[in-house]
mmCIF file of C-alpha atoms in Angstrom:
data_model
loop_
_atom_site.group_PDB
_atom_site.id
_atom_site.type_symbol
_atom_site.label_atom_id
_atom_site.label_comp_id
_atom_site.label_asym_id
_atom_site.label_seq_id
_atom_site.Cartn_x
_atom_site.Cartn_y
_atom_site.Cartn_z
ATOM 1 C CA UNK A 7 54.509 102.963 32.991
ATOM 2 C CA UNK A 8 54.958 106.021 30.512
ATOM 3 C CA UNK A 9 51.243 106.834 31.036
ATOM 4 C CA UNK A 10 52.024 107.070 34.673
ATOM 5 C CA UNK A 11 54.792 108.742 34.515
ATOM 6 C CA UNK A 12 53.253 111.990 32.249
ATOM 7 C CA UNK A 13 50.091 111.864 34.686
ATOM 8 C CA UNK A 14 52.520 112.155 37.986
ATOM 9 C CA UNK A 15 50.319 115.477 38.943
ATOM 10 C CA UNK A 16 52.194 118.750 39.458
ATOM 11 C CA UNK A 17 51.795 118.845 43.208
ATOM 12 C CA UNK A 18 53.644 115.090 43.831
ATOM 13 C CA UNK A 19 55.946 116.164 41.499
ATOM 14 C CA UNK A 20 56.815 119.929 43.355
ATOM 15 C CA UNK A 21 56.217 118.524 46.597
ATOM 16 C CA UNK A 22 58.774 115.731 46.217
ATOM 17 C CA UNK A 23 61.663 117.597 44.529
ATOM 18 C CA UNK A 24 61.434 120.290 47.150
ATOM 19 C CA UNK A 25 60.796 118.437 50.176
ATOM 20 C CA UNK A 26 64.101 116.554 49.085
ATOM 21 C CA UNK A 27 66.211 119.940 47.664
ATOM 22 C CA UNK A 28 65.223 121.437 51.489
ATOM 23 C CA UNK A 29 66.998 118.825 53.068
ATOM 24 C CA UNK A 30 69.743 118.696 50.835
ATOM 25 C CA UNK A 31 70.300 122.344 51.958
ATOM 26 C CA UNK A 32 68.968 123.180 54.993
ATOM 27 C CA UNK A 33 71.960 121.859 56.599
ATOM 28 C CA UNK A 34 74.381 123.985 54.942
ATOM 29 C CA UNK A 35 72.941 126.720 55.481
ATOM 30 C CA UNK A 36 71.626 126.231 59.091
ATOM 31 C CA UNK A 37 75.621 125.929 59.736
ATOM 32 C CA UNK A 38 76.309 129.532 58.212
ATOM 33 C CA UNK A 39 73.246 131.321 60.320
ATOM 34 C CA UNK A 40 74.162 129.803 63.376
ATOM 35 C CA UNK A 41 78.045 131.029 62.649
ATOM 36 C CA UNK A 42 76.297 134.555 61.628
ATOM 37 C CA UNK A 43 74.086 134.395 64.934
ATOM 38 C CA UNK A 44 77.723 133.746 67.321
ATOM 39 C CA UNK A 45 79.483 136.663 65.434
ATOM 40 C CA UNK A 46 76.669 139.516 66.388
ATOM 41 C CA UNK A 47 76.029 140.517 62.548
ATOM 42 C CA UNK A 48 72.269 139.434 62.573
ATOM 43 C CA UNK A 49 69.541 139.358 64.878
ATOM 44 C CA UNK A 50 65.829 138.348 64.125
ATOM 45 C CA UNK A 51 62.601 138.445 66.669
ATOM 46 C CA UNK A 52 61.672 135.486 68.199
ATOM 47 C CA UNK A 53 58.206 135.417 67.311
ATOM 48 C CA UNK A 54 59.060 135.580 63.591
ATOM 49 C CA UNK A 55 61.680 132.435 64.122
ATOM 50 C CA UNK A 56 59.276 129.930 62.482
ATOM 51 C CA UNK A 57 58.843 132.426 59.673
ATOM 52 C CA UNK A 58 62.751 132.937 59.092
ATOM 53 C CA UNK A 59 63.283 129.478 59.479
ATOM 54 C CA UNK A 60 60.821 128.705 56.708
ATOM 55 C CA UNK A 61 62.254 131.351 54.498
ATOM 56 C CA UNK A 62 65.825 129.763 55.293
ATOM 57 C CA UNK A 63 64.782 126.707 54.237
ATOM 58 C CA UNK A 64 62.993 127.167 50.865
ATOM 59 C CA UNK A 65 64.992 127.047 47.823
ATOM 60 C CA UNK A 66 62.372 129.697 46.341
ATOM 61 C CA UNK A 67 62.370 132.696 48.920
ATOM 62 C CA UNK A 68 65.568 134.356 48.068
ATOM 63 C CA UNK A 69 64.519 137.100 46.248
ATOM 64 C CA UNK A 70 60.111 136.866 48.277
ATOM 65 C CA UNK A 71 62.073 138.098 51.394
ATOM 66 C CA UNK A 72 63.014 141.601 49.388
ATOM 67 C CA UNK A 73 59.384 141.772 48.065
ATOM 68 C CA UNK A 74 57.649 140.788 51.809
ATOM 69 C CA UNK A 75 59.516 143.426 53.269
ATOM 70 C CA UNK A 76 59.192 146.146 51.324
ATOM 71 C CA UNK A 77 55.531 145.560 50.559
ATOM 72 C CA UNK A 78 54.491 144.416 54.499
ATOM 73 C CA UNK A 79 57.064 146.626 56.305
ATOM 74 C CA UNK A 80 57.708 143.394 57.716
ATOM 75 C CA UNK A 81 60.857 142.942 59.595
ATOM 76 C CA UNK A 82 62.568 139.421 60.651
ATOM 77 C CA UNK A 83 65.408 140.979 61.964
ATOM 78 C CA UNK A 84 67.911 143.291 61.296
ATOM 79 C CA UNK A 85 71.913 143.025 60.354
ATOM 80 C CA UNK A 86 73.886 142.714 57.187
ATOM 81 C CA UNK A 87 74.111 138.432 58.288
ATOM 82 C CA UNK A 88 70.512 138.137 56.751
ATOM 83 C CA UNK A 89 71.251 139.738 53.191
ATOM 84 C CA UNK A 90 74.688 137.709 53.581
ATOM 85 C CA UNK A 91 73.438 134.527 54.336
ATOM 86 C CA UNK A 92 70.392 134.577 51.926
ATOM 87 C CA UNK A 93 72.878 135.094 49.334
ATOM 88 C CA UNK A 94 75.151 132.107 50.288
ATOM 89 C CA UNK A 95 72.134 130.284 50.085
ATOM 90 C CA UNK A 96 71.721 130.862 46.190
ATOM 91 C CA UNK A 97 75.000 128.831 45.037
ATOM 92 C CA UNK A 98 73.601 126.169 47.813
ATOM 93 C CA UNK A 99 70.093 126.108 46.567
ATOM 94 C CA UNK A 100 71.403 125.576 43.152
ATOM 95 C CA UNK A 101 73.669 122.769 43.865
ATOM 96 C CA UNK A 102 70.833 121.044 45.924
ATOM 97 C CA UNK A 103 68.400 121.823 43.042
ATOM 98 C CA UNK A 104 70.413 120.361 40.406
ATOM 99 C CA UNK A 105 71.201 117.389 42.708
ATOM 100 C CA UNK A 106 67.823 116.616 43.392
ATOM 101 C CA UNK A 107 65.841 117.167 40.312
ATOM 102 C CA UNK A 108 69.078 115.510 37.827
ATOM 103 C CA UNK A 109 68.154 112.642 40.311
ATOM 104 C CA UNK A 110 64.479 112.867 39.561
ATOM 105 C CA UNK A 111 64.427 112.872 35.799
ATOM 106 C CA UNK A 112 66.418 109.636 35.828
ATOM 107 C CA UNK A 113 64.226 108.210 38.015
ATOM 108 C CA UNK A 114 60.381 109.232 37.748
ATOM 109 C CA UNK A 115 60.956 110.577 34.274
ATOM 110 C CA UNK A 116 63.391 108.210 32.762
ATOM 111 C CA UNK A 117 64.379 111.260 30.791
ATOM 112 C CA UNK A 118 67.887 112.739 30.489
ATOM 113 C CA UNK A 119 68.893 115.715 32.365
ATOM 114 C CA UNK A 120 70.139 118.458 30.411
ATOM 115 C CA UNK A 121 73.201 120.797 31.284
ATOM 116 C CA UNK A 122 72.387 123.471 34.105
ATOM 117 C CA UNK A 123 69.424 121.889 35.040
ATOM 118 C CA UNK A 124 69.782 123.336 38.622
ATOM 119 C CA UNK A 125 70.365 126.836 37.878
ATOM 120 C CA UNK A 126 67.155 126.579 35.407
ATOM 121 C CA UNK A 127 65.205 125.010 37.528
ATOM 122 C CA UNK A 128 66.123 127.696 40.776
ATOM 123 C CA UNK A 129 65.633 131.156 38.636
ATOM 124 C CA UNK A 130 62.361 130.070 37.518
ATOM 125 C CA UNK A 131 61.123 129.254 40.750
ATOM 126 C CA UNK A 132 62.478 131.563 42.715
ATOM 127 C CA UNK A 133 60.941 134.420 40.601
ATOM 128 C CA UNK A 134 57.387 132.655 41.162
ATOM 129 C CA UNK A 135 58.307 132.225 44.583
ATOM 130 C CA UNK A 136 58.653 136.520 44.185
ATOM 131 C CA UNK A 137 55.579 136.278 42.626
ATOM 132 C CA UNK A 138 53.243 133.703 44.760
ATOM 133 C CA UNK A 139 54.797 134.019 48.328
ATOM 134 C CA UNK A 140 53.863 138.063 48.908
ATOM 135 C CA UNK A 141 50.233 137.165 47.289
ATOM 136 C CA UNK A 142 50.264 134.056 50.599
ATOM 137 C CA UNK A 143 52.145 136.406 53.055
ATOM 138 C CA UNK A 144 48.922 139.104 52.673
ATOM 139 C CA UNK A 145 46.343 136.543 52.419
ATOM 140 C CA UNK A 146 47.007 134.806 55.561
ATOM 141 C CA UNK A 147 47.594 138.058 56.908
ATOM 142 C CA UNK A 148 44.346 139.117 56.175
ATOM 143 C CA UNK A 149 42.364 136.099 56.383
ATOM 144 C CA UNK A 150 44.182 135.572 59.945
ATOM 145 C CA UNK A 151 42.711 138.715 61.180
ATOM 146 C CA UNK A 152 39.440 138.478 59.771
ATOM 147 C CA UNK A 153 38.873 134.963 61.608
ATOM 148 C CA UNK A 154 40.264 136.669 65.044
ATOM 149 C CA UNK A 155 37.709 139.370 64.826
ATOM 150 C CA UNK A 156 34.896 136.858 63.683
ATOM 151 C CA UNK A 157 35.829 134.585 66.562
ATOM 152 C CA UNK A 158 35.447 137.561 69.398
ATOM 153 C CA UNK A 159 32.303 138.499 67.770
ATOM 154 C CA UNK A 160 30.911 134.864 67.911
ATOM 155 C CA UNK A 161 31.929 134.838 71.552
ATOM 156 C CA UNK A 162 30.410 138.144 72.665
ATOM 157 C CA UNK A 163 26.882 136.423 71.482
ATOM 158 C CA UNK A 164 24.230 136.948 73.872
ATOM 159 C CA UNK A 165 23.814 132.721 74.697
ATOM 160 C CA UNK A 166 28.054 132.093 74.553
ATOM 161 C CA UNK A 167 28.444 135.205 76.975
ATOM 162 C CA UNK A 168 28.237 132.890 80.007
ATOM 163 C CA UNK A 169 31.263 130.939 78.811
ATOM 164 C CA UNK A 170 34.030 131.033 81.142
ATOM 165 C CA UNK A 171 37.385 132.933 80.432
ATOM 166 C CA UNK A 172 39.978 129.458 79.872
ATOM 167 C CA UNK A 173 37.164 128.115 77.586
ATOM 168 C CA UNK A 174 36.486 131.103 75.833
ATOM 169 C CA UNK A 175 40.026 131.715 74.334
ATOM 170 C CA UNK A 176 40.596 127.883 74.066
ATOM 171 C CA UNK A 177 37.394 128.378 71.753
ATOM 172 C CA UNK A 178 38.173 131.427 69.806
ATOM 173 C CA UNK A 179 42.074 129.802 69.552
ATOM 174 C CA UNK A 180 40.815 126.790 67.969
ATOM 175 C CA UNK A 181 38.394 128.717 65.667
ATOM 176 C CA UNK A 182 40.827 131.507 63.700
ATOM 177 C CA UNK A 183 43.363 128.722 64.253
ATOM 178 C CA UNK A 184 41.775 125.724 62.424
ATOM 179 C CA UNK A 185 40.418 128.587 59.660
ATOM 180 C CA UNK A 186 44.257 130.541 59.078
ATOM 181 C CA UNK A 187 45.548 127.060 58.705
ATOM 182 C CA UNK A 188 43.250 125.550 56.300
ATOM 183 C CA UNK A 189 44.223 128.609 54.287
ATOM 184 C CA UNK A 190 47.872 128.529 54.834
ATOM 185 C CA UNK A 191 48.204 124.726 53.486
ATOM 186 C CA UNK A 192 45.464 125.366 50.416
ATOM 187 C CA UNK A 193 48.378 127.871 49.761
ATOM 188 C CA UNK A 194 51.042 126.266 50.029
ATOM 189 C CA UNK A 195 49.744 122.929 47.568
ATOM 190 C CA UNK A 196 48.928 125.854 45.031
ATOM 191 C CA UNK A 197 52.917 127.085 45.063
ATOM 192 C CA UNK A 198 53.773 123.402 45.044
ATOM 193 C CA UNK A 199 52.210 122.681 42.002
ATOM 194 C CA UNK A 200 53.390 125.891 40.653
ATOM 195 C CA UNK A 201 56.663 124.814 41.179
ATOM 196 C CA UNK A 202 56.019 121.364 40.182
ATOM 197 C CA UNK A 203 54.331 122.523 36.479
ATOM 198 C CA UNK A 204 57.864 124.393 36.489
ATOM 199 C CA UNK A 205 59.458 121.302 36.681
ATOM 200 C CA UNK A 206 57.522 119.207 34.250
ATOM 201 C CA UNK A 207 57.514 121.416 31.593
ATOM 202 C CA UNK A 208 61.157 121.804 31.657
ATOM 203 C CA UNK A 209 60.923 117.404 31.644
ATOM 204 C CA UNK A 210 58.734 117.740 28.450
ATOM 205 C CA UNK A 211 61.822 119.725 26.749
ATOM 206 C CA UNK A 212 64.017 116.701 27.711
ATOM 207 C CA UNK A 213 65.229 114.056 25.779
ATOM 208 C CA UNK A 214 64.523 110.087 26.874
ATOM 209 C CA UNK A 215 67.734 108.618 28.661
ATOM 210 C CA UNK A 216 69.619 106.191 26.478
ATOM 211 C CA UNK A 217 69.873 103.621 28.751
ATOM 212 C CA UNK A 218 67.829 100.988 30.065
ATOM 213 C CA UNK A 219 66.687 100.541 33.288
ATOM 214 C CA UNK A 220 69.871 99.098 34.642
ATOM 215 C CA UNK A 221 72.236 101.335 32.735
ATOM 216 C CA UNK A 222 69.818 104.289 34.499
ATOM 217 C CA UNK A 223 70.405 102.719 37.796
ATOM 218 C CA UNK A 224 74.115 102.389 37.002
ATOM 219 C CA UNK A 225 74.338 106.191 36.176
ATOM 220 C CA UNK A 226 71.920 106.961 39.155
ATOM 221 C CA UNK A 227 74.548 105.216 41.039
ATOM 222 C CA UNK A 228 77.820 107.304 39.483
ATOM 223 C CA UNK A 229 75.991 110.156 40.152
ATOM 224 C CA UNK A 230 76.038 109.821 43.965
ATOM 225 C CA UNK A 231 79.891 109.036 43.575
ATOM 226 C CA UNK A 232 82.422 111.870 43.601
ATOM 227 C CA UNK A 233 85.510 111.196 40.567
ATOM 228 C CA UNK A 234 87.649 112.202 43.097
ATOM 229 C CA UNK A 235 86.388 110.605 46.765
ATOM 230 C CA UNK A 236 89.424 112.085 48.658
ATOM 231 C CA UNK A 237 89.239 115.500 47.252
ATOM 232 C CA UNK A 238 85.513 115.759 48.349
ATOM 233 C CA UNK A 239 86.541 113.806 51.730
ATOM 234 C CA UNK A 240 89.156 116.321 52.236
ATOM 235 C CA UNK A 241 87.290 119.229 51.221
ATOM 236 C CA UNK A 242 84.302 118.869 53.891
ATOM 237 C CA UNK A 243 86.511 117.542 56.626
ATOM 238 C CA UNK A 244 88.379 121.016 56.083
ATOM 239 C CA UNK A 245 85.665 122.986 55.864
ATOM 240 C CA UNK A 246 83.829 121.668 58.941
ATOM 241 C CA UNK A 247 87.288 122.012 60.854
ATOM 242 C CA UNK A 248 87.387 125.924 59.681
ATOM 243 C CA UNK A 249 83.690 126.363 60.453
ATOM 244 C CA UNK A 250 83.904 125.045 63.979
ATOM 245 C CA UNK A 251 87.199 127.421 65.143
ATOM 246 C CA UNK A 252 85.637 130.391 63.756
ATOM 247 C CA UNK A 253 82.338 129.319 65.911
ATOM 248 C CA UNK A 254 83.900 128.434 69.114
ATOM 249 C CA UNK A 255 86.443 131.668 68.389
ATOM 250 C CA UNK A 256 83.798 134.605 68.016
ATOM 251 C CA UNK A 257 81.184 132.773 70.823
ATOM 252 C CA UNK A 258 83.082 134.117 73.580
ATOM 253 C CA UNK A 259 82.955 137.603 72.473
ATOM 254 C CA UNK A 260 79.222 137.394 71.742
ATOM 255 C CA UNK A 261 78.517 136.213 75.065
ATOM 256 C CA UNK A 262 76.098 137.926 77.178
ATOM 257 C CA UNK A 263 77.403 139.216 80.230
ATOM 258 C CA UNK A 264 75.364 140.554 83.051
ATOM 259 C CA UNK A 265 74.783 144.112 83.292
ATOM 260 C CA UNK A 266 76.811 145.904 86.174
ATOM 261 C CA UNK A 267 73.464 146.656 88.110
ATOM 262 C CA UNK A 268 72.521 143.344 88.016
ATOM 263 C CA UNK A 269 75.971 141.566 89.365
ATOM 264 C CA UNK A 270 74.564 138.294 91.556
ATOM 265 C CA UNK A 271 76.756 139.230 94.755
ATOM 266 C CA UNK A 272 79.966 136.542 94.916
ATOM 267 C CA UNK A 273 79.198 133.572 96.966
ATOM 268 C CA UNK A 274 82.701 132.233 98.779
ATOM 269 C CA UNK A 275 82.799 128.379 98.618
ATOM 270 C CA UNK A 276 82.838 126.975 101.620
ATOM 271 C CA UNK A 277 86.047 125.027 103.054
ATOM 272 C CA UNK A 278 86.020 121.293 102.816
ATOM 273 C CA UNK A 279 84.735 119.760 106.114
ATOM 274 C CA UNK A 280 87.927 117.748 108.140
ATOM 275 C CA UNK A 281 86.139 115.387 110.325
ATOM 276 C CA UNK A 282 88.922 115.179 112.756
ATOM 277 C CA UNK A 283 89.098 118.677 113.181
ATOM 278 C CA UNK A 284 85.542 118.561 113.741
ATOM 279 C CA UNK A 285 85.558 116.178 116.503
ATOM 280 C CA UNK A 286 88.536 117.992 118.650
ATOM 281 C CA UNK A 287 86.639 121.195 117.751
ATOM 282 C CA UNK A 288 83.757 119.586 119.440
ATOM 283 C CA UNK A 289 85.504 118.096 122.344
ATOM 284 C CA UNK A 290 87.176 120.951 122.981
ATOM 285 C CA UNK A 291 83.984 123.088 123.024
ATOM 286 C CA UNK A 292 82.241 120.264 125.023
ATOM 287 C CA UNK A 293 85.194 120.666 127.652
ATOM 288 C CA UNK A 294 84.851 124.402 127.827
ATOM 289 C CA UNK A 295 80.558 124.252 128.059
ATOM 290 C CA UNK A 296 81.375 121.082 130.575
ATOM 291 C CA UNK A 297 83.948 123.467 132.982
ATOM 292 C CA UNK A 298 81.049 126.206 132.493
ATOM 293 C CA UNK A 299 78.422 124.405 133.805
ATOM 294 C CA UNK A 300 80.254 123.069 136.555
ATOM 295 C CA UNK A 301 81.272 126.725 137.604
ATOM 296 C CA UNK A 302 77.650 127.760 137.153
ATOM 297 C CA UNK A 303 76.266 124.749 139.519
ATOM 298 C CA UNK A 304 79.283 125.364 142.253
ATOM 299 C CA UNK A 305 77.954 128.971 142.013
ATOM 300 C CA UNK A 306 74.178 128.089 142.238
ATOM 301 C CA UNK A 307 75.552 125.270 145.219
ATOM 302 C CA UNK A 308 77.578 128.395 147.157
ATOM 303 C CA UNK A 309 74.866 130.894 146.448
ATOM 304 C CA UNK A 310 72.169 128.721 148.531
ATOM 305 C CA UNK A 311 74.375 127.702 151.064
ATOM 306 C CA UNK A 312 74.549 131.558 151.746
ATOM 307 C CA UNK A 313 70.633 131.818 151.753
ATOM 308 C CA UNK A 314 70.748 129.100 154.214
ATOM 309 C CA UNK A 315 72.714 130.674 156.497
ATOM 310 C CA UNK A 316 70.761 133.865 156.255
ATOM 311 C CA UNK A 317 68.157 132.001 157.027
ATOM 312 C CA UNK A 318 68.817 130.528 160.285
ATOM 313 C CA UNK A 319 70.244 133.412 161.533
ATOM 314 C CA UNK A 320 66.996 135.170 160.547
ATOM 315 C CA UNK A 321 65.716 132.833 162.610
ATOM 316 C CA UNK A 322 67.453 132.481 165.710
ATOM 317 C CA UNK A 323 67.212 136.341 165.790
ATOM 318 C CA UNK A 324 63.566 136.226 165.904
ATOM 319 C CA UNK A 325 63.308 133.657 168.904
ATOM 320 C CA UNK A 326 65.466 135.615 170.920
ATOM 321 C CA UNK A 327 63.341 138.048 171.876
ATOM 322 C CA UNK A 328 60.243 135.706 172.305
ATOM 323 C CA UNK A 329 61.835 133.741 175.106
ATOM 324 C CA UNK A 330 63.236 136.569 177.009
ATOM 325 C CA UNK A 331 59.591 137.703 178.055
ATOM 326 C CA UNK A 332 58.752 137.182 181.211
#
């Protein structure tokens, strides 16, 4: 079990005391950007939201955002929230850091954590995360680019020219795609295992727990349990409570309003139908259109009565003269 426990490699180890300090955090500090966001004092491009949300959530980027920006001129946004809430995310990544890896030495180590293991274990990282996440940043970068150009040049082949348009950037997609990637996660295992050779060499300075395996459960368990449970309960019920009437009081004023050349024209609602209004509405008019018609028809009835008339007078005038030949 000791053998197994010295050859844990240093990717399984960085892999799972980060994936477990992210979550630890993330929340925290997902609760302060969205606050920032609602209160106007950062803004960040939504292309680059994947990459901002990455950088949020690693315990290891606080001072690789600095570097990547001054080195790329790359910009995730702009506002003094960003600097703000990168730096509330130090005492937060320390916390979950110390949470998290205290937890792992009792556990995969069976070794006993030594005083500011957190803080140790985040300044170390964090300056190879200044170190290793620029060197990633510019070799996707370039490697990205590289792939795009080979891709149109593969297309624009003689034999692949008679490929359609929808295939043809499906293709080329799935080409600098599947190559950027491969790159990105090779990467990303080598920063793990950075991190996690951080990690194991500060477990080789650390002495063997005391306990046995039950007394290291027992502690495990103590651990997870605050001295004073009311204290904490009251502290985060608070907090959330503050957090949520400071959110719902600066939304309104960060609301977007419509510009005044692009007012939607006010639509009236229209009055609630009365169905027995209705109905003597409708009588009524049915009266009036019945009274109508019966003018019209007494008019038509009058009107060829006359024409009659006419008629036979017509008529008679014409025979007159006929019959008074001799």
């Amino acid at each position: 079990m000791t053998d197994e426990r010295d050859s844990m490699s240093p990717t399984k180890i960085g892999l799972q005391v980060l994936w477990s300090t992210f979550w630890t955090g993330l929340p925290i500090k997902l609760a302060v950007a969205v606050l920032f966001l609602a209160m106007g004092i950062m803004h960040f491009e939504g292309r680059l939201g994947l990459a901002f949300l990455m950088l949020l959530a690693s315990p290891v980027t606080v001072f690789a955002l600095p570097v990547i920006s001054a080195a790329f001129d790359s910009h995730l946004g702009e506002g003094a929230g960003i600097a703000l809430l990168f730096l509330i995310s130090i005492p937060v990544d320390i916390w979950a850091f110390g949470v998290v890896s205290r937890t792992f030495f009792l556990e995969k180590f069976r070794k006993n954590p030594p005083d500011g293991l957190g803080l140790t274990l985040w300044w170390k990282s964090a300056v190879a995360g200044a170190i290793f996440l620029p060197i990633l940043w510019f070799l996707v970068g370039t490697v990205t680019s590289a792939s795009i150009s080979m891709s149109h040049s593969l297309l624009d082949m003689d034999m692949l020219k008679a490929i359609p348009v929808a295939e043809r950037i499906s293709i080329e997609l799935t080409i600098w795609g599947m190559i950027s990637t491969t790159v990105l996660l090779i990467l990303l295992l080598i920063g793990v295992s950075i991190v996690g050779r951080i990690i194991r060499s500060k477990a080789a300075t650390a002495g063997p727990a005391p306990e046995n395996y039950q007394g290291i459960v027992t502690r495990w368990d103590l651990m997870r349990v605050p001295a004073d449970q009311t204290l904490m309960l009251t502290a985060m019920t608070g907090a959330g409570v503050a957090l949520s009437l400071l959110f719902w009081s600066v939304l309104p004023v960060t609301t977007p309003h419509p510009h005044e050349c692009c007012k939607k024209e006010e639509v009236k609602a229209r009055p609630a139908i009365r169905p027995l209004e209705s109905l003597n509405k409708d009588e009524k008019l049915i009266a009036q259109l019945t009274a109508q018609l019966d003018a019209l028809e007494k008019q038509k009835a009058e009107s060829d009565k006359d024409k009659t008339k006419g008629k036979q007078k017509a008529s008679k005038e014409t025979a007159s003269p006929i019959q008074k030949k001799p």
